[in-house]
mmCIF file of C-alpha atoms in Angstrom:
data_model
loop_
_atom_site.group_PDB
_atom_site.id
_atom_site.type_symbol
_atom_site.label_atom_id
_atom_site.label_comp_id
_atom_site.label_asym_id
_atom_site.label_seq_id
_atom_site.Cartn_x
_atom_site.Cartn_y
_atom_site.Cartn_z
ATOM 1 C CA MET A 1 0.000 0.000 0.000
ATOM 2 C CA ALA A 2 1.390 3.385 -0.980
ATOM 3 C CA ARG A 3 1.918 5.805 1.886
ATOM 4 C CA ALA A 4 -0.207 8.428 0.130
ATOM 5 C CA ALA A 5 -3.137 5.993 0.129
ATOM 6 C CA LEU A 6 -2.927 5.515 3.868
ATOM 7 C CA SER A 7 -5.854 6.983 5.814
ATOM 8 C CA ALA A 8 -7.861 6.040 8.877
ATOM 9 C CA ASP A 9 -10.274 4.109 6.610
ATOM 10 C CA ALA A 10 -7.397 2.305 4.912
ATOM 11 C CA VAL A 11 -5.931 1.392 8.311
ATOM 12 C CA VAL A 12 -9.330 -0.043 9.333
ATOM 13 C CA ASP A 13 -9.475 -2.008 6.049
ATOM 14 C CA VAL A 14 -6.093 -3.567 6.825
ATOM 15 C CA ALA A 15 -7.095 -4.248 10.431
ATOM 16 C CA LEU A 16 -10.220 -6.075 9.226
ATOM 17 C CA ARG A 17 -8.136 -8.254 6.914
ATOM 18 C CA ILE A 18 -5.763 -9.099 9.771
ATOM 19 C CA ILE A 19 -8.679 -10.077 12.006
ATOM 20 C CA ASP A 20 -10.431 -12.044 9.252
ATOM 21 C CA GLU A 21 -7.286 -14.026 8.500
ATOM 22 C CA GLY A 22 -6.307 -14.641 12.111
ATOM 23 C CA SER A 23 -8.310 -13.550 15.102
ATOM 24 C CA PRO A 24 -8.983 -10.406 17.114
ATOM 25 C CA THR A 25 -5.802 -11.058 19.088
ATOM 26 C CA ALA A 26 -3.772 -10.876 15.856
ATOM 27 C CA LEU A 27 -4.560 -7.175 15.603
ATOM 28 C CA THR A 28 -1.628 -5.031 16.677
ATOM 29 C CA LEU A 29 -0.362 -1.724 15.370
ATOM 30 C CA SER A 30 2.832 -3.499 14.404
ATOM 31 C CA ALA A 31 0.857 -5.992 12.285
ATOM 32 C CA VAL A 32 -1.033 -3.158 10.581
ATOM 33 C CA ALA A 33 2.184 -1.250 9.959
ATOM 34 C CA GLY A 34 3.782 -4.349 8.460
ATOM 35 C CA ARG A 35 0.849 -4.851 6.085
ATOM 36 C CA THR A 36 0.835 -1.218 5.008
ATOM 37 C CA GLY A 37 4.600 -1.019 4.545
ATOM 38 C CA VAL A 38 5.124 1.802 7.024
ATOM 39 C CA ALA A 39 6.802 2.045 10.398
ATOM 40 C CA THR A 40 4.454 1.761 13.370
ATOM 41 C CA PRO A 41 4.888 5.434 14.359
ATOM 42 C CA SER A 42 3.575 6.436 10.913
ATOM 43 C CA LEU A 43 0.201 4.951 11.837
ATOM 44 C CA TYR A 44 -0.211 7.575 14.572
ATOM 45 C CA LYS A 45 -1.002 10.113 11.842
ATOM 46 C CA HIS A 46 -4.190 8.126 11.198
ATOM 47 C CA VAL A 47 -5.087 6.495 14.535
ATOM 48 C CA ARG A 48 -3.989 7.591 18.017
ATOM 49 C CA ASN A 49 -3.505 4.092 19.380
ATOM 50 C CA LEU A 50 -4.772 0.522 19.256
ATOM 51 C CA ALA A 51 -7.832 1.412 21.361
ATOM 52 C CA GLU A 52 -8.915 4.024 18.820
ATOM 53 C CA LEU A 53 -8.335 1.561 15.990
ATOM 54 C CA ARG A 54 -10.540 -0.981 17.776
ATOM 55 C CA ASP A 55 -13.255 1.681 18.172
ATOM 56 C CA LEU A 56 -13.068 2.623 14.488
ATOM 57 C CA LEU A 57 -13.143 -1.057 13.608
ATOM 58 C CA SER A 58 -16.199 -1.571 15.804
ATOM 59 C CA ALA A 59 -18.010 1.337 14.155
ATOM 60 C CA ARG A 60 -17.335 -0.244 10.749
ATOM 61 C CA ILE A 61 -18.552 -3.658 11.931
ATOM 62 C CA ILE A 62 -21.720 -2.227 13.472
ATOM 63 C CA ASN A 63 -22.406 -0.404 10.202
ATOM 64 C CA GLU A 64 -21.926 -3.647 8.287
ATOM 65 C CA ILE A 65 -24.396 -5.376 10.618
ATOM 66 C CA ALA A 66 -26.839 -2.479 10.235
ATOM 67 C CA ASP A 67 -26.523 -2.701 6.430
ATOM 68 C CA GLN A 68 -27.227 -6.433 6.445
ATOM 69 C CA VAL A 69 -30.061 -6.230 8.980
ATOM 70 C CA GLY A 70 -31.596 -3.174 7.309
ATOM 71 C CA GLU A 71 -31.630 -4.884 3.938
ATOM 72 C CA ALA A 72 -33.127 -8.029 5.459
ATOM 73 C CA VAL A 73 -36.064 -6.260 7.128
ATOM 74 C CA LEU A 74 -36.838 -3.963 4.202
ATOM 75 C CA GLY A 75 -40.429 -4.511 3.089
ATOM 76 C CA ARG A 76 -41.188 -6.826 5.987
ATOM 77 C CA SER A 77 -43.082 -6.220 9.186
ATOM 78 C CA ALA A 78 -43.901 -7.827 12.512
ATOM 79 C CA ASP A 79 -42.975 -11.519 12.802
ATOM 80 C CA GLU A 80 -41.457 -11.709 9.331
ATOM 81 C CA ALA A 81 -39.253 -8.676 10.049
ATOM 82 C CA ILE A 82 -38.099 -10.034 13.420
ATOM 83 C CA ARG A 83 -37.256 -13.366 11.817
ATOM 84 C CA ALA A 84 -35.313 -11.593 9.052
ATOM 85 C CA LEU A 85 -33.543 -9.305 11.534
ATOM 86 C CA MET A 86 -32.456 -12.134 13.810
ATOM 87 C CA SER A 87 -31.370 -14.310 10.883
ATOM 88 C CA ALA A 88 -29.380 -11.531 9.211
ATOM 89 C CA TRP A 89 -27.595 -10.645 12.455
ATOM 90 C CA ARG A 90 -26.681 -14.284 13.076
ATOM 91 C CA ASP A 91 -25.635 -14.699 9.426
ATOM 92 C CA TYR A 92 -23.254 -11.747 9.769
ATOM 93 C CA ALA A 93 -21.705 -13.187 12.917
ATOM 94 C CA SER A 94 -21.389 -16.625 11.258
ATOM 95 C CA ALA A 95 -19.829 -15.221 8.094
ATOM 96 C CA HIS A 96 -17.412 -12.985 10.022
ATOM 97 C CA PRO A 97 -16.766 -14.688 13.371
ATOM 98 C CA HIS A 98 -13.456 -12.932 14.023
ATOM 99 C CA ARG A 99 -14.874 -9.515 13.192
ATOM 100 C CA TYR A 100 -17.848 -10.177 15.408
ATOM 101 C CA ALA A 101 -15.580 -11.257 18.252
ATOM 102 C CA ALA A 102 -13.493 -8.081 17.801
ATOM 103 C CA LEU A 103 -16.534 -5.869 18.241
ATOM 104 C CA VAL A 104 -16.217 -3.520 21.216
ATOM 105 C CA GLN A 105 -19.554 -4.012 23.009
ATOM 106 C CA SER A 106 -19.452 -1.045 25.360
ATOM 107 C CA PRO A 107 -20.879 2.244 24.105
ATOM 108 C CA GLU A 108 -18.131 4.452 22.769
ATOM 109 C CA PRO A 109 -18.457 7.853 21.079
ATOM 110 C CA ARG A 110 -16.953 6.617 17.813
ATOM 111 C CA THR A 111 -19.446 3.760 17.611
ATOM 112 C CA ALA A 112 -22.452 5.834 18.699
ATOM 113 C CA GLU A 113 -23.559 6.810 15.185
ATOM 114 C CA ALA A 114 -23.373 3.245 13.900
ATOM 115 C CA GLY A 115 -25.040 1.911 17.039
ATOM 116 C CA THR A 116 -27.831 4.454 16.758
ATOM 117 C CA ARG A 117 -28.391 3.419 13.154
ATOM 118 C CA LEU A 118 -28.730 -0.237 14.135
ATOM 119 C CA ILE A 119 -30.993 0.582 17.079
ATOM 120 C CA LYS A 120 -33.264 2.640 14.806
ATOM 121 C CA ILE A 121 -33.678 -0.384 12.535
ATOM 122 C CA VAL A 122 -34.615 -2.568 15.502
ATOM 123 C CA LEU A 123 -36.971 0.071 16.913
ATOM 124 C CA ALA A 124 -38.692 0.442 13.541
ATOM 125 C CA THR A 125 -39.156 -3.321 13.414
ATOM 126 C CA LEU A 126 -40.730 -3.311 16.877
ATOM 127 C CA ARG A 127 -43.340 -0.677 15.964
ATOM 128 C CA ALA A 128 -45.456 -3.416 14.385
ATOM 129 C CA TYR A 129 -45.935 -4.760 17.920
ATOM 130 C CA GLY A 130 -47.095 -1.376 19.185
ATOM 131 C CA MET A 131 -43.890 -0.841 21.124
ATOM 132 C CA GLU A 132 -42.685 2.662 21.747
ATOM 133 C CA ASP A 133 -40.530 4.556 24.192
ATOM 134 C CA SER A 134 -39.085 2.535 27.076
ATOM 135 C CA ALA A 135 -40.942 -0.674 26.134
ATOM 136 C CA ALA A 136 -39.215 -0.599 22.747
ATOM 137 C CA ILE A 137 -35.828 0.019 24.377
ATOM 138 C CA HIS A 138 -36.297 -2.917 26.744
ATOM 139 C CA ALA A 139 -37.335 -5.150 23.837
ATOM 140 C CA THR A 140 -34.328 -3.960 21.807
ATOM 141 C CA ARG A 141 -31.993 -4.871 24.662
ATOM 142 C CA CYS A 142 -33.569 -8.299 24.982
ATOM 143 C CA LEU A 143 -33.369 -8.895 21.244
ATOM 144 C CA ARG A 144 -29.718 -7.863 21.157
ATOM 145 C CA ALA A 145 -28.930 -10.085 24.133
ATOM 146 C CA VAL A 146 -30.444 -13.217 22.613
ATOM 147 C CA VAL A 147 -28.991 -12.720 19.133
ATOM 148 C CA HIS A 148 -25.561 -11.717 20.412
ATOM 149 C CA GLY A 149 -25.497 -14.488 22.989
ATOM 150 C CA PHE A 150 -26.434 -17.191 20.512
ATOM 151 C CA ALA A 151 -24.052 -15.882 17.835
ATOM 152 C CA THR A 152 -21.166 -15.645 20.285
ATOM 153 C CA LEU A 153 -21.736 -19.109 21.725
ATOM 154 C CA GLU A 154 -22.101 -20.562 18.238
ATOM 155 C CA SER A 155 -18.913 -18.961 16.915
ATOM 156 C CA GLU A 156 -16.984 -20.218 19.928
ATOM 157 C CA GLY A 157 -18.233 -23.781 19.397
ATOM 158 C CA ALA A 158 -20.009 -23.757 22.761
ATOM 159 C CA PHE A 159 -23.003 -25.817 21.607
ATOM 160 C CA GLY A 160 -21.720 -29.368 21.880
ATOM 161 C CA LEU A 161 -24.935 -31.380 21.850
ATOM 162 C CA PRO A 162 -25.971 -33.079 18.596
ATOM 163 C CA GLU A 163 -29.237 -31.200 17.990
ATOM 164 C CA LYS A 164 -29.109 -28.919 14.950
ATOM 165 C CA LEU A 165 -28.265 -25.299 15.718
ATOM 166 C CA ASP A 166 -30.660 -24.018 13.055
ATOM 167 C CA GLU A 167 -33.509 -25.759 14.860
ATOM 168 C CA SER A 168 -32.428 -24.196 18.151
ATOM 169 C CA TYR A 169 -32.242 -20.777 16.529
ATOM 170 C CA ASP A 170 -35.672 -21.211 14.944
ATOM 171 C CA LEU A 171 -37.005 -21.987 18.424
ATOM 172 C CA LEU A 172 -35.271 -18.891 19.787
ATOM 173 C CA ILE A 173 -36.866 -16.743 17.065
ATOM 174 C CA HIS A 174 -40.257 -18.280 17.871
ATOM 175 C CA MET A 175 -39.763 -17.545 21.579
ATOM 176 C CA VAL A 176 -38.824 -13.920 20.855
ATOM 177 C CA ILE A 177 -41.806 -13.420 18.555
ATOM 178 C CA THR A 178 -44.134 -15.022 21.094
ATOM 179 C CA GLY A 179 -42.746 -12.729 23.768
ATOM 180 C CA LEU A 180 -43.187 -9.665 21.585
ATOM 181 C CA ARG A 181 -46.830 -10.568 20.946
ATOM 182 C CA SER A 182 -47.592 -11.113 24.645
ATOM 183 C CA PRO A 183 -48.897 -8.103 26.514
ATOM 184 C CA ARG A 184 -46.941 -7.227 29.617
#
């Protein structure tokens, strides 16, 4: 990569490739510098430190998830939209397990815009159930917890019993939809 082409976005692109090929622990500034053909200190013109790079990386990943989930729910509503949302989120995590594992889960200013975008998609999906305000936020948290939990456990190989994971996930989707339909 030519030095002139180096930017914060280009550094994130390289970081994603490193993670995809190895794991989140493979990401170091030294590894990024080696891939870009610059000395590590040259990266500081584009990212302050590894923590900032991880935040920028997380914002990119959340945007990718939002793109995939947004496309999946487009034109759908209620149960069909929830099913599409949950499937698309899991599909992203399955297709990019190292990226998903590298995702910084705590709210961070750099990821706020991407996170807000994803939350808006979820909130819009929940409107079909008549959920607004705090009820919609609680449901969004629950939805995130079940999808993230399942995707994380699946990517780490934590489901060792012989039953098919797709059947378990279909049951999970059914349970979520049933819960969303039930008045509190």
